[in-house]
Short mmCIF file of C-alpha atoms in Angstrom, two decimals:
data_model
loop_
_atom_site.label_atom_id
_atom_site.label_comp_id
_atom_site.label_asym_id
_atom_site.label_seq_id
_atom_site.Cartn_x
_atom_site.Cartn_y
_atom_site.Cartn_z
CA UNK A 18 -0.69 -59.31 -16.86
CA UNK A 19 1.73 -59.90 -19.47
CA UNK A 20 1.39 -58.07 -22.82
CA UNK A 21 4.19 -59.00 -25.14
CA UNK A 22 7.03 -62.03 -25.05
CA UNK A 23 10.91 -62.33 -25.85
CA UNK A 24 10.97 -64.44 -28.84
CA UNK A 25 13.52 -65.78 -31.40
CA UNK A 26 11.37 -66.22 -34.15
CA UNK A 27 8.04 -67.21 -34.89
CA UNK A 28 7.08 -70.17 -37.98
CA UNK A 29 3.99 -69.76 -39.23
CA UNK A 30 3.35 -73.30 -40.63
CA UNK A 31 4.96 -76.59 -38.80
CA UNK A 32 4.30 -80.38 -39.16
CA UNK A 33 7.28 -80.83 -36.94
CA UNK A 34 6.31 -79.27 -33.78
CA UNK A 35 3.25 -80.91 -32.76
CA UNK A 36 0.15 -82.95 -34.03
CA UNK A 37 -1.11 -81.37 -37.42
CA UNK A 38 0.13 -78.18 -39.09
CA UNK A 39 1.15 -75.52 -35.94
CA UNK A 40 2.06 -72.01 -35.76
CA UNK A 41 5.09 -72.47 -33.86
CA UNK A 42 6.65 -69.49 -31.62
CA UNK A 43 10.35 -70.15 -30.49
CA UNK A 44 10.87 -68.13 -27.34
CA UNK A 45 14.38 -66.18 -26.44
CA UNK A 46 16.03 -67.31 -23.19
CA UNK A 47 16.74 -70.85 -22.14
CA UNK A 48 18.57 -72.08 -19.15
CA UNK A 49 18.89 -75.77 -19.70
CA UNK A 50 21.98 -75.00 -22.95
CA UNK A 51 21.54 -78.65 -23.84
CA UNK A 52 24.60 -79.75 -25.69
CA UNK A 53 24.05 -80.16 -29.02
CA UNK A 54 20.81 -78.19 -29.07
CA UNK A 55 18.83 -77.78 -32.01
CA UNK A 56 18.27 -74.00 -31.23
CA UNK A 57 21.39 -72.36 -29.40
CA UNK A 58 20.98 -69.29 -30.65
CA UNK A 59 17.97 -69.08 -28.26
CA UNK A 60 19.56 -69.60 -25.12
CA UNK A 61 20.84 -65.78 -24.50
CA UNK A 62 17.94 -64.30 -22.41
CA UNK A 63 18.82 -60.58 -23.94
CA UNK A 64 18.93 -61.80 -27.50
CA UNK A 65 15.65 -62.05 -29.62
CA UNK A 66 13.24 -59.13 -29.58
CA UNK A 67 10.36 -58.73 -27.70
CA UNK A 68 7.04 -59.02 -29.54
CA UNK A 69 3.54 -57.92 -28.22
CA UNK A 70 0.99 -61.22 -27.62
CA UNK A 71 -1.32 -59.11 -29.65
CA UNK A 72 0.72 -58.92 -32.82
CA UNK A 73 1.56 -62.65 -32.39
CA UNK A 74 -2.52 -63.63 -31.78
CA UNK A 75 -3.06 -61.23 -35.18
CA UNK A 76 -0.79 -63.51 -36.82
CA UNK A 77 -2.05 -66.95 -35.87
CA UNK A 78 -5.79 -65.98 -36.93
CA UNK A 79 -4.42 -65.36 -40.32
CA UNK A 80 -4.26 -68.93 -41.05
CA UNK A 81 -7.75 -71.42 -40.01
CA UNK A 82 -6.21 -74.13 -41.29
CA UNK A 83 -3.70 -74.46 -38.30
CA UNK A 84 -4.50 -76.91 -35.25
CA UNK A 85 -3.10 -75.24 -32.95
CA UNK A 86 0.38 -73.64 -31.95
CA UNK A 87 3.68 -74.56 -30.53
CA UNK A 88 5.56 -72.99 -27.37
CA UNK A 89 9.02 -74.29 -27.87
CA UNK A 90 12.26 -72.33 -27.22
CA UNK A 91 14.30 -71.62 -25.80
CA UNK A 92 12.58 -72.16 -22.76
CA UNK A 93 8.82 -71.46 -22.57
CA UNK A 94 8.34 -72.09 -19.11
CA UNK A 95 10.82 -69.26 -18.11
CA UNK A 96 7.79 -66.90 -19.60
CA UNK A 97 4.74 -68.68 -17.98
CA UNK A 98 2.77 -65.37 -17.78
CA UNK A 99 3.16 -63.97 -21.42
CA UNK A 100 2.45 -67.95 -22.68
CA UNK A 101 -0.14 -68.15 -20.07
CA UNK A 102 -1.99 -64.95 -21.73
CA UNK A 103 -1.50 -66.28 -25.26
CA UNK A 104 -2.43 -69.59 -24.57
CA UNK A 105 -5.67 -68.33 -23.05
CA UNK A 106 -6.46 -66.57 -26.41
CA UNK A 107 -5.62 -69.70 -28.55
CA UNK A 108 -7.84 -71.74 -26.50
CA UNK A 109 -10.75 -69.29 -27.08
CA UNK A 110 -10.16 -70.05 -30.65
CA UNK A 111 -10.48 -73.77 -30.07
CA UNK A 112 -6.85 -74.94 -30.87
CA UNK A 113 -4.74 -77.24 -29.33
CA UNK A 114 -1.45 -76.13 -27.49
CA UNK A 115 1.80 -77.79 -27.54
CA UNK A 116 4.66 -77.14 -25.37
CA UNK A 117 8.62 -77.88 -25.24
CA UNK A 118 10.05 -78.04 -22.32
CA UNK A 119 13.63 -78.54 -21.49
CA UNK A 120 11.93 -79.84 -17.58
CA UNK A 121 10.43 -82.74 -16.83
CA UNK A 122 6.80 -82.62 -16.56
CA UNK A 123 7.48 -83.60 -12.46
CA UNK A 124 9.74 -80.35 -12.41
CA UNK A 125 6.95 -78.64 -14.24
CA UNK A 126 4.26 -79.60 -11.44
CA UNK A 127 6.82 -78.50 -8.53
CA UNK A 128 7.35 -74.86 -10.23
CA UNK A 129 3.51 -74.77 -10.53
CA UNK A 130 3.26 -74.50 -6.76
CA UNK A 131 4.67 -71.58 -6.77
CA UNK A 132 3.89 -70.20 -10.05
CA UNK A 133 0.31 -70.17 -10.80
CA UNK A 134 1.37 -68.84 -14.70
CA UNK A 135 2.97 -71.64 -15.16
CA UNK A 136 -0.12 -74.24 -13.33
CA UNK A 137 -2.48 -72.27 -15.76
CA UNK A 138 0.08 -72.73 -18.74
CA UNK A 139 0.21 -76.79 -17.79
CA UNK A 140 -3.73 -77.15 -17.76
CA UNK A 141 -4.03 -75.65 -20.86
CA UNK A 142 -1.18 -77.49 -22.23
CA UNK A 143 -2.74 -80.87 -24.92
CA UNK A 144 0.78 -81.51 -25.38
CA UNK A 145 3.77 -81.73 -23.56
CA UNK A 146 7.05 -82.79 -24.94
CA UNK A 147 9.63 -82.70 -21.50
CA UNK A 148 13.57 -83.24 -20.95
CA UNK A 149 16.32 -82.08 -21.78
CA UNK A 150 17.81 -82.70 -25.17
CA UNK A 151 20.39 -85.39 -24.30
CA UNK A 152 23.25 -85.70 -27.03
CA UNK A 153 24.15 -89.33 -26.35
CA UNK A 154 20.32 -90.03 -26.75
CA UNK A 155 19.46 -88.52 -30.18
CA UNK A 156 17.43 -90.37 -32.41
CA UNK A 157 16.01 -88.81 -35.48
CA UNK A 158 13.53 -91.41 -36.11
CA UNK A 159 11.18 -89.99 -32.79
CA UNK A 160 8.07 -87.90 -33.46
CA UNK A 161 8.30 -84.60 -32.46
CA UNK A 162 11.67 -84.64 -30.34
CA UNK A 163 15.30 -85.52 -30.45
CA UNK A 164 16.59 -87.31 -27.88
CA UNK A 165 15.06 -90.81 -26.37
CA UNK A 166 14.59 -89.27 -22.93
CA UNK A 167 12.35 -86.88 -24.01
CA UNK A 168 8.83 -87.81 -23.74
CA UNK A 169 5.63 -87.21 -25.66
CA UNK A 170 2.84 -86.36 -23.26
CA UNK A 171 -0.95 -86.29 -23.72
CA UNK A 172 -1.82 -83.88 -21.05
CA UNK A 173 -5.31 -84.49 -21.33
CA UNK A 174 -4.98 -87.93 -20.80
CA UNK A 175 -2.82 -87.24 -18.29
CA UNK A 176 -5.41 -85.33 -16.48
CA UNK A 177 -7.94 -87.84 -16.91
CA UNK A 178 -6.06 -90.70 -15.84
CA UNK A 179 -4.29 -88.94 -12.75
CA UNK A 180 -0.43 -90.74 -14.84
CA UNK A 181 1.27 -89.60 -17.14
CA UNK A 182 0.09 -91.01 -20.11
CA UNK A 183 2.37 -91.09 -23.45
CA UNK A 184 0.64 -89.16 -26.55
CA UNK A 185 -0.43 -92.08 -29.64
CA UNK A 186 -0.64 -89.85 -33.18
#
């Protein structure tokens, strides 16, 4: 079981990165190098520094006001297991979880067939923001994402409904 994660950077109060004010933590590592990304400097897989889940959990309880916290990146679903262990502890404080993903959600489902981290990581998951960041496509009017390709999921919907189902807030 994973203990600690490679992380960029950590910001403790977001109304950018999700539905209502987030604790978001920007992983290290990314695979996708999007042109025109909004985080480049996280794309180098030995860059950040590697952070115990602990520490990070410590953190996030230091603020009750927050709805829930952010997995963006970098990629987060290059980590499933260390995201996986500190999703399980945000759920068991009754937040939500949002996640940005440089795959599609479709990608996402394939890699959870062989990567039960990352199935556990997607049924926790309330929101799911998926696709690359396409330069051509950038809007800065969209909620919560860059590029028109990108979607905003409601994975609980999503669930529910057996189709993906586009998040309304």
């Amino acid at each position: 079981m994973a203990d600690s994660l490679r992380i960029a950077g950590i910001m403790r109060e977001s109304i950018v990165d999700g539905p209502g004010i987030r604790f978001a933590v920007f992983c290290q590592g990314c695979p996708h190098a999007c042109p025109g990304c909004h985080n480049p400097e996280t794309h180098d897989f030995n860059g950040g520094s590697e952070v115990k889940i602990d520490r990070i959990i410590e953190e996030f309880d230091k603020n009750p006001m927050l709805a829930g916290i952010t997995f963006s990146g970098g990629e987060p679903m290059c980590q499933p297991d260390g995201f996986a262990v500190l999703g399980k502890l945000v759920k068991e404080r009754g937040k939500t979880i949002t996640i940005f993903s440089g795959y599609t959600l479709e990608q996402l489902l394939a890699r959870a067939k062989e990567s039960k981290a990352t199935a556990e990581l997607l049924m926790m998951c309330d929101v799911l923001i998926d696709g690359p960041f396409v330069q051509s496509k950038r809007d800065l009017t969209l909620q919560f994402r860059g590029s028109s390709n990108q979607r905003v999921i409601d994975m609980n919907k999503t669930r529910e409904e057996g189709r993906i189902v586009l998040f309304e807030g």
